[in-house]
Short mmCIF file of C-alpha atoms and ligand atoms in Angstrom, two decimals:
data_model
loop_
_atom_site.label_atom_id
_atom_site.label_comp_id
_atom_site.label_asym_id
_atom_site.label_seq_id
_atom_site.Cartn_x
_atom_site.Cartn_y
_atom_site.Cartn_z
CA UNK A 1 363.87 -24.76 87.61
CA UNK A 2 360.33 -23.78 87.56
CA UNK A 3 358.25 -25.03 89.81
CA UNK A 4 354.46 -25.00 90.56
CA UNK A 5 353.10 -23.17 93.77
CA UNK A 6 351.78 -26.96 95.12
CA UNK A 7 352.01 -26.35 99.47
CA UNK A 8 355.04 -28.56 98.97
CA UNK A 9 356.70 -26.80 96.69
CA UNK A 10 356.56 -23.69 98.80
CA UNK A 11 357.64 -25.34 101.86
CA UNK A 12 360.53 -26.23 99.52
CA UNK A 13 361.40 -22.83 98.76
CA UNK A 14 360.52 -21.91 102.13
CA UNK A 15 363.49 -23.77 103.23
CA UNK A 16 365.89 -22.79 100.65
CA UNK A 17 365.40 -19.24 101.53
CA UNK A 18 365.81 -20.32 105.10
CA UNK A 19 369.28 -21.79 103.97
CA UNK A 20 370.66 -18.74 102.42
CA UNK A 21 369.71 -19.10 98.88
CA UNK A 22 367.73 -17.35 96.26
CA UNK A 23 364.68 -17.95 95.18
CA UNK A 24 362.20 -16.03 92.07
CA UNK A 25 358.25 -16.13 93.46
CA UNK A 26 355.86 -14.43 91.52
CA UNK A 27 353.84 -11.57 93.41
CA UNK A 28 350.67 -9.29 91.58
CA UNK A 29 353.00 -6.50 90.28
CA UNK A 30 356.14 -8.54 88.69
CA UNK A 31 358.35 -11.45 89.85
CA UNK A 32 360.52 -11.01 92.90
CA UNK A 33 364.44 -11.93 93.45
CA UNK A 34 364.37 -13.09 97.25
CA UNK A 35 366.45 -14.00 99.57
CA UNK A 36 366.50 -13.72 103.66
CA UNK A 37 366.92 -9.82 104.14
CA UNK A 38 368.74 -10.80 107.52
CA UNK A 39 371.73 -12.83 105.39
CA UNK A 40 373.99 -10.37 104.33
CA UNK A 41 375.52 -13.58 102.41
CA UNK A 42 372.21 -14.30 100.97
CA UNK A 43 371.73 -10.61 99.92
CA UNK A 44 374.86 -10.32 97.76
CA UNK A 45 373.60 -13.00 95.98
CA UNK A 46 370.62 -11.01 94.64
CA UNK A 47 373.12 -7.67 93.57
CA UNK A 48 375.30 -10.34 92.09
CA UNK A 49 372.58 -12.13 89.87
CA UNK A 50 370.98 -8.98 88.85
CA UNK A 51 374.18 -7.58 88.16
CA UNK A 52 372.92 -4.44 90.02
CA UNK A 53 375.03 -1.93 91.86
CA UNK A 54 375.40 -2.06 95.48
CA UNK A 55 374.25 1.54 96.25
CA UNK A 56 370.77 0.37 94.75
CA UNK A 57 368.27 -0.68 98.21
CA UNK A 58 365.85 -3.55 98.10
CA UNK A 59 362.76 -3.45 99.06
CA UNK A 60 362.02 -5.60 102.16
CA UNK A 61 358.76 -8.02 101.87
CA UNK A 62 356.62 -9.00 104.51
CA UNK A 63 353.11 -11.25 104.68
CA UNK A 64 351.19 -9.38 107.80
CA UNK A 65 351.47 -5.59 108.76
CA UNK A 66 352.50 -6.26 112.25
CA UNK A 67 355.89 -7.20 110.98
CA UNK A 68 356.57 -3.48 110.11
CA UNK A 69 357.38 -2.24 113.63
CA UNK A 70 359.87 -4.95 114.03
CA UNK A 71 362.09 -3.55 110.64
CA UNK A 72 360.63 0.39 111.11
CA UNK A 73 360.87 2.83 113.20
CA UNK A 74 357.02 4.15 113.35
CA UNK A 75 356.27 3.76 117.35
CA UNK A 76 357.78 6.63 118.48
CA UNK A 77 356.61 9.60 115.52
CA UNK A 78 352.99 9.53 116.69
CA UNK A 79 351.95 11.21 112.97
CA UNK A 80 353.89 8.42 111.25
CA UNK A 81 352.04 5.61 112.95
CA UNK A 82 349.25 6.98 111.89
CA UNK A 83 350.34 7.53 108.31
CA UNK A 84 351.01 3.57 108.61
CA UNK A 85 347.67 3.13 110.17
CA UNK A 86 345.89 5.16 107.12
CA UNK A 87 347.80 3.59 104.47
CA UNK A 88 347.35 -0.41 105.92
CA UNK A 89 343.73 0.08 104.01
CA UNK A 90 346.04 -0.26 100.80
CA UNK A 91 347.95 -3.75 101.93
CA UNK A 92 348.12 -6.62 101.22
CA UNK A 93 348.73 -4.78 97.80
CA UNK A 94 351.38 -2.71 95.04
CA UNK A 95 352.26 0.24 97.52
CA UNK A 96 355.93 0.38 99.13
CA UNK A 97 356.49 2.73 101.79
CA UNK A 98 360.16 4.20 102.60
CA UNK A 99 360.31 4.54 106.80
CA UNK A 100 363.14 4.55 109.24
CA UNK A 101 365.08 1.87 109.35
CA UNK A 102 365.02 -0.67 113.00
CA UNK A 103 366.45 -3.51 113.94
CA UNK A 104 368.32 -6.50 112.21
CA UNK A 105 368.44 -6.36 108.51
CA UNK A 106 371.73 -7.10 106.66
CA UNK A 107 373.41 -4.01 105.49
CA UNK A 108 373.18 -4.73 102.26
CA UNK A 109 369.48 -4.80 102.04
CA UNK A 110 369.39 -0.96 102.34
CA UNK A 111 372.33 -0.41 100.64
CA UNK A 112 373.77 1.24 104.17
CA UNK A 113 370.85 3.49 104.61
CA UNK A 114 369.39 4.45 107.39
CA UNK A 115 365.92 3.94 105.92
CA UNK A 116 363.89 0.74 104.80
CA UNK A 117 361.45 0.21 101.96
CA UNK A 118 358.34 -2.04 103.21
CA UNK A 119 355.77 -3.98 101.15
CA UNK A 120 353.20 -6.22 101.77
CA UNK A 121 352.55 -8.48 98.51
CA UNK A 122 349.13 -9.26 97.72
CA UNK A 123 349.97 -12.43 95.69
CA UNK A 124 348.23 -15.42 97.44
CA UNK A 125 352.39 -17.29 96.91
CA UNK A 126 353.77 -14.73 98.22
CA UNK A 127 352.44 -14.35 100.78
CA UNK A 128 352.63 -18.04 101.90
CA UNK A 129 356.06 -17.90 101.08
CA UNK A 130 356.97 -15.36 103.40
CA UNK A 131 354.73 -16.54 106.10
CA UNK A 132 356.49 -20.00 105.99
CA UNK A 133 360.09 -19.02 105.65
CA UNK A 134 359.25 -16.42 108.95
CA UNK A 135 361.54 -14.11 108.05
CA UNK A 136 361.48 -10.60 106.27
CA UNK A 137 361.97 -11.29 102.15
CA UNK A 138 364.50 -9.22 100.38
CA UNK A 139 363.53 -9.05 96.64
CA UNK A 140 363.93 -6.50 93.45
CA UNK A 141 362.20 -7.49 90.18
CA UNK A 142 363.67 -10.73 89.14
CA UNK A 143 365.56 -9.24 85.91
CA UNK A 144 368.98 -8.47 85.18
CA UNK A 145 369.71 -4.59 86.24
CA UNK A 146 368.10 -2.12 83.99
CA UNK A 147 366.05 -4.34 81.70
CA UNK A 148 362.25 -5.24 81.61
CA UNK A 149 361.04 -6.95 84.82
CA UNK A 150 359.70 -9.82 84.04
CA UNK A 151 355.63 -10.92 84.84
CA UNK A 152 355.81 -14.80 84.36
CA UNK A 153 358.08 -17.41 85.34
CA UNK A 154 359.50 -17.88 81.45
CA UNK A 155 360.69 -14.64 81.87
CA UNK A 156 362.81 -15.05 85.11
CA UNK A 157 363.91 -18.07 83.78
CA UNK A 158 365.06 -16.45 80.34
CA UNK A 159 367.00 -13.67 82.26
CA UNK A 160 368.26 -15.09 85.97
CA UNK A 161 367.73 -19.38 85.20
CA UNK A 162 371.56 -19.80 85.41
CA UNK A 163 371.89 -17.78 89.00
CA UNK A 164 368.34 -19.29 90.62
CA UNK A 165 368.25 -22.91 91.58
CA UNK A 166 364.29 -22.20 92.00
CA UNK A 167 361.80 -20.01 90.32
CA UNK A 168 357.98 -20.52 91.82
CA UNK A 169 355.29 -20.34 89.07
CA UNK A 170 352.26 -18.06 90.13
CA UNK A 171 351.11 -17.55 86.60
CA UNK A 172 351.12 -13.78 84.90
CA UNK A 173 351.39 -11.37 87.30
CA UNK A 174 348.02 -9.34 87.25
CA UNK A 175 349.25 -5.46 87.73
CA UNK A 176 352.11 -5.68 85.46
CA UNK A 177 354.37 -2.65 86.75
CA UNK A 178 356.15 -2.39 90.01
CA UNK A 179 354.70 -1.27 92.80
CA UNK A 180 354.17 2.40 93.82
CA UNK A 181 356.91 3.81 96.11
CA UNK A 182 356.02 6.58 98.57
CA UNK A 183 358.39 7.85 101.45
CA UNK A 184 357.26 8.87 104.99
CA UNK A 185 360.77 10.01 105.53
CA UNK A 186 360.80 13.34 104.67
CA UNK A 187 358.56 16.05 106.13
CA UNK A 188 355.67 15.65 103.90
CA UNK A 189 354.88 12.05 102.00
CA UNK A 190 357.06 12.22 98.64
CA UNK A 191 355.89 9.56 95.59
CA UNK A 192 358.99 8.26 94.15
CA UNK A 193 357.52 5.97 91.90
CA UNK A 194 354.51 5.88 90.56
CA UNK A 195 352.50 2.82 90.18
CA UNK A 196 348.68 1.15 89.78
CA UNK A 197 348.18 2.71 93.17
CA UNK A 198 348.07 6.39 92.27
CA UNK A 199 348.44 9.52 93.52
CA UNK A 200 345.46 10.10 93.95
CA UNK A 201 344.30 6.96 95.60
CA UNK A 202 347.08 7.74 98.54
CA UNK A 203 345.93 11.13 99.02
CA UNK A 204 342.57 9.92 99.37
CA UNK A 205 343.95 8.46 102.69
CA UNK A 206 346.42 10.56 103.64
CA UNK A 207 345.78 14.15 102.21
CA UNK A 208 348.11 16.27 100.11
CA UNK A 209 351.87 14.66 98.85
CA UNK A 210 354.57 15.61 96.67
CA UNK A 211 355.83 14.07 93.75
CA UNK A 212 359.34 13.87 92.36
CA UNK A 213 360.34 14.77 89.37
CA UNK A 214 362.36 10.97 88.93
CA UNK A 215 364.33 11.30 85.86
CA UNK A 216 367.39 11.77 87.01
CA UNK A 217 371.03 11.26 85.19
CA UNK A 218 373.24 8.65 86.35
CA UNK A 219 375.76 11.75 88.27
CA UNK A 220 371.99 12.69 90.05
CA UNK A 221 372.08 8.94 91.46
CA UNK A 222 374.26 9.54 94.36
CA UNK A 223 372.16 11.42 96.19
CA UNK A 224 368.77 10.15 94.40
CA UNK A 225 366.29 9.23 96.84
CA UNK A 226 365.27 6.19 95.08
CA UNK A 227 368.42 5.46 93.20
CA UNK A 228 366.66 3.08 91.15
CA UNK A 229 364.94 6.00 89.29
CA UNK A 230 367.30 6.00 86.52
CA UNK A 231 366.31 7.25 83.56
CA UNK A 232 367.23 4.11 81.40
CA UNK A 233 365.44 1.33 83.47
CA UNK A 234 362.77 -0.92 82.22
CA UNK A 235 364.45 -0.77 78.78
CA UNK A 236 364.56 -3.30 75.85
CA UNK A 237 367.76 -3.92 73.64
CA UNK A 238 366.16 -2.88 70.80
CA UNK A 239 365.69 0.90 70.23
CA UNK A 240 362.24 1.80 71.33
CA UNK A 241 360.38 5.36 70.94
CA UNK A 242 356.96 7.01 72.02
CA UNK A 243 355.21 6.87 69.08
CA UNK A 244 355.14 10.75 67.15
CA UNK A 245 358.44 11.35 68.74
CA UNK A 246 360.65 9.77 65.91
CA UNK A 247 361.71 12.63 63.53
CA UNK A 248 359.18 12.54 60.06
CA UNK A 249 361.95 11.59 57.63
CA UNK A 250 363.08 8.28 60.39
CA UNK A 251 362.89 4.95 57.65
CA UNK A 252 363.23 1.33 59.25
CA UNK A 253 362.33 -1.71 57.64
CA UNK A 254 361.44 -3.56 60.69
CA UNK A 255 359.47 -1.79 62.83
CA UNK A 256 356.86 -3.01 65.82
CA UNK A 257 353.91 -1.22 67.38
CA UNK A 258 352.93 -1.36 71.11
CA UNK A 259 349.78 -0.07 71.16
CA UNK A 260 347.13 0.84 74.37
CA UNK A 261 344.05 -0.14 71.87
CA UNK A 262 342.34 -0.91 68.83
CA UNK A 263 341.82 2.62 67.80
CA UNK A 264 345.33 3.58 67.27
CA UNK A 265 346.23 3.98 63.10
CA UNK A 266 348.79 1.53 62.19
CA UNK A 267 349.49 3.17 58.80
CA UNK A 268 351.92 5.16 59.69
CA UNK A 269 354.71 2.69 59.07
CA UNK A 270 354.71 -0.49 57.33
CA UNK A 271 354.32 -2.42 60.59
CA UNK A 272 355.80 -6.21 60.72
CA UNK A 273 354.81 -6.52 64.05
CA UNK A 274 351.50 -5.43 65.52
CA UNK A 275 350.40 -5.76 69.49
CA UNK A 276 347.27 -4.33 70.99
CA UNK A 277 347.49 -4.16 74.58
CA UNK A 278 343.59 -3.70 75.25
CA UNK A 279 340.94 -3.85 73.23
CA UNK A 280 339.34 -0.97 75.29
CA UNK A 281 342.23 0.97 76.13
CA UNK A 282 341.76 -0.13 79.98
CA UNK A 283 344.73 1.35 81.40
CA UNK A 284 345.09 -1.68 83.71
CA UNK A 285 344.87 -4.15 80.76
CA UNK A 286 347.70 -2.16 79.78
CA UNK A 287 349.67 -2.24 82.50
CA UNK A 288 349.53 -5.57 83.00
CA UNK A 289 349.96 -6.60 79.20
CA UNK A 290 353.33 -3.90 78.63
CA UNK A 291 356.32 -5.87 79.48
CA UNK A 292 355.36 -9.04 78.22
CA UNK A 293 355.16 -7.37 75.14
CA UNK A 294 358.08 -5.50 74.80
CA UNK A 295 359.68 -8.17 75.81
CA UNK A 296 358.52 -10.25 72.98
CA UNK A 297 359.02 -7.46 70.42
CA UNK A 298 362.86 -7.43 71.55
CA UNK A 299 363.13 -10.87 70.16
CA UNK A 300 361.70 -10.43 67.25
CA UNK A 301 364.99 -8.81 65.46
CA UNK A 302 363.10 -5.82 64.76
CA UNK A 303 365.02 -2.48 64.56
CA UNK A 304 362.76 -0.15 66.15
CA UNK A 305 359.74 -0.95 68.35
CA UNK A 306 357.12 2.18 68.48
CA UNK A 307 355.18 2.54 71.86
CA UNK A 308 351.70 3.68 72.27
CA UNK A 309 351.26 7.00 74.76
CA UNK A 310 348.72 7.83 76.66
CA UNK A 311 347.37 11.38 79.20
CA UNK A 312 349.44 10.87 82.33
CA UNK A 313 346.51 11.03 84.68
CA UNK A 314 345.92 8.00 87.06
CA UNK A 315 347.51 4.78 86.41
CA UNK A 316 348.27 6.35 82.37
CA UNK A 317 351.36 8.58 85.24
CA UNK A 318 352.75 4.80 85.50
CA UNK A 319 352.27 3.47 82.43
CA UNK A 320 353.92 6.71 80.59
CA UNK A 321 356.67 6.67 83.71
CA UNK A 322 357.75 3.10 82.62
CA UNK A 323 357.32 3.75 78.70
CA UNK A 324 359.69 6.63 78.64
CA UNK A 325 362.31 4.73 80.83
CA UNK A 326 362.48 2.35 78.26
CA UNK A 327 362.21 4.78 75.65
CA UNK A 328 365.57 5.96 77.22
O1 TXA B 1 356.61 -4.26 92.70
C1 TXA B 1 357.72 -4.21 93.22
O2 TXA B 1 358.04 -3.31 94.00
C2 TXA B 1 358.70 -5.33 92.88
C3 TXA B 1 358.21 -6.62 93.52
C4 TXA B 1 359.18 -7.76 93.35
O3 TXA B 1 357.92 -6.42 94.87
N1 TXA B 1 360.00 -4.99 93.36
C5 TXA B 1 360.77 -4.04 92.78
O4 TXA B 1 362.05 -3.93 93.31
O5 TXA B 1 360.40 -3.36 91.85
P1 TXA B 1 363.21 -3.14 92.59
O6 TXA B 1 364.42 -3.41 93.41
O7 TXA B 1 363.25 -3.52 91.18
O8 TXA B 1 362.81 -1.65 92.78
C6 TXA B 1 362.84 -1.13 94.10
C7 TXA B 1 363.06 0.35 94.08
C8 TXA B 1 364.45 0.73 93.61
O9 TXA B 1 364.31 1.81 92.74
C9 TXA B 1 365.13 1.17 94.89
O10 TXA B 1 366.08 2.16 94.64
C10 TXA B 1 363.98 1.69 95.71
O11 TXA B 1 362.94 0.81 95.42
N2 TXA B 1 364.26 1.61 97.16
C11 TXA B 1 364.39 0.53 97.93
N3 TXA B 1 364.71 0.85 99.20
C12 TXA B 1 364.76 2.20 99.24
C13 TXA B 1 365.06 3.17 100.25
N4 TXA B 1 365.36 2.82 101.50
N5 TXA B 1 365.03 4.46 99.91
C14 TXA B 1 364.72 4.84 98.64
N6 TXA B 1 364.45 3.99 97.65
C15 TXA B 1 364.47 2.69 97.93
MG1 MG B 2 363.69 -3.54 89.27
#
């Protein structure tokens, strides 16, 4: 059932969460799956819905960033706390950082790991929502495992409506792509996965981090640091390729184009479908405007969808990141 974000409403899913059930709230990047991240009950509900593998961690949401000593373990590394410190600038907002894990999360939340992914949502609902259910909020993207995550309501309701009693309505989610991962875990910050909040705008903060390389094979996955860094994530049913990657003799009948903007030649297929994701090629526009589309393209019937591509600089690293997954 979708429902609007009235203060009742969220008091309503407020409870439900409280009770041990599921519920889909929308927050700036895409729609979450929560449940209490202290139910282990609860939180087998989410890996069951999503059909998603039990070795795969959630990421734990929280509304204020005094929570994150009660979940991390940041107190006692002084040069972590002050990582935290430097990267609060960022929060509320689509940055999740990998710490230590503390305290009393159910098991399954971090798939047995001994560390924690944090985020603080910047979504006005979200926010409230976690404030008012006072406990830490346990949510992946709110889409069945390995498919596009969905950025409206409709969506959650087209993939999860059978396994979610509630789905709050917060409109289209502005950033479009899942938030940027970074982990303070290791010796020096690592980006995991790349997001509106770049690399470049965490350095800014923090100085010099690595990147990994995150297309890994599904034998990699084991002992993947973000095991959700497969390489077929994100992805469609219908075929989908980068457009001048398909071979020069390819023929389809029914073919789609995703593309960034306006300027982008559309003769080189006889295109049934055409989508322009921004009329200036703003990478946020496109961003924010990517899944929705692909997702309508894959009901369209069509037997190939073509994507756009764009220099992997900035947030064009995310957009390209997420394109080739579901290129996959
Ligand atoms: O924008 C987002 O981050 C959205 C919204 C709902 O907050 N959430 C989201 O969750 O994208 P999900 O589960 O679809 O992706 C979370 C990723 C997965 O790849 C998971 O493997 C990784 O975060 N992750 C979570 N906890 C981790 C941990 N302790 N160590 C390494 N990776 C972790
Ligand atoms: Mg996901």
């Amino acid at each position: 059932m979708i429902l609007n974000p009235s203060w009742e409403n969220i008091q309503r899913a407020a409870k439900t969460l409280r009770e041990g059930r599921l519920v889909a709230f929308p927050t700036e990047t895409v729609y979450g799956l929560g449940a209490d991240a202290t139910n282990e009950a609860a939180v087998r509900q989410i890996y069951q819905a999503k059909k998603r593998p039990s070795s795969d961690p959630l990421i734990v949401h929280l509304s204020d960033m005094s929570q994150i000593g009660n979940f991390a373990e940041i107190y006692s590394q002084a040069r972590l706390a002050d990582t935290v410190e430097k990267l609060s600038q960022l929060w509320p907002g689509p940055l999740t950082v990998i710490l230590p894990l503390k305290g009393e999360l159910a098991p399954s939340v971090t798939a047995g790991k001994q560390t924690v992914g944090i985020r603080i949502p910047s979504h006005p609902v979200a926010l409230k929502l976690i404030a008012e259910t006072g406990k830490p909020i346990a949510a992946p993207s709110a889409n069945q495992f390995s498919y596009v995550s969905p950025t409206c309501a409709e969506h959650v309701e087209k993939s999860l409506g059978d396994e979610i009693d509630m789905i709050l309505d917060g409109g289209k989610c502005k950033v479009g792509i899942e938030s940027t991962i970074l982990s303070l875990v290791e010796e020096k910050p690592v980006l995991l996965r790349p997001g509106i909040i770049t690399r470049a705008d965490i350095e800014k903060y923090i100085g010099p981090i690595d990147v990994k390389q995150s297309f890994l094979s599904e034998e990699q996955i084991e002992e993947c640091l973000a095991p959700g860094m497969l390489k077929k994530h994100y992805s469609p049913n219908t075929k989908l390729v980068i457009r001048g990657q398909l071979p020069t003799e390819y023929y389809a009948e029914n073919v789609g184009l995703i593309r960034f903007s306006p300027e982008t030649e559309t003769s080189d297929f006889n295109y049934r479908a055409v989508s322009t994701l921004s009329h200036t090629k703003d990478l946020n526009a496109v961003a924010s405007n990517l899944y929705d589309a692909i997702r309508e393209f894959d009901n369209l019937n069509l037997d190939l969808i073509v994507v756009d591509s764009c220099t992997e600089q900035g947030a064009g690293a995310a957009i390209m990141d997420r394109v080739k997954r579901a290129a996959h």
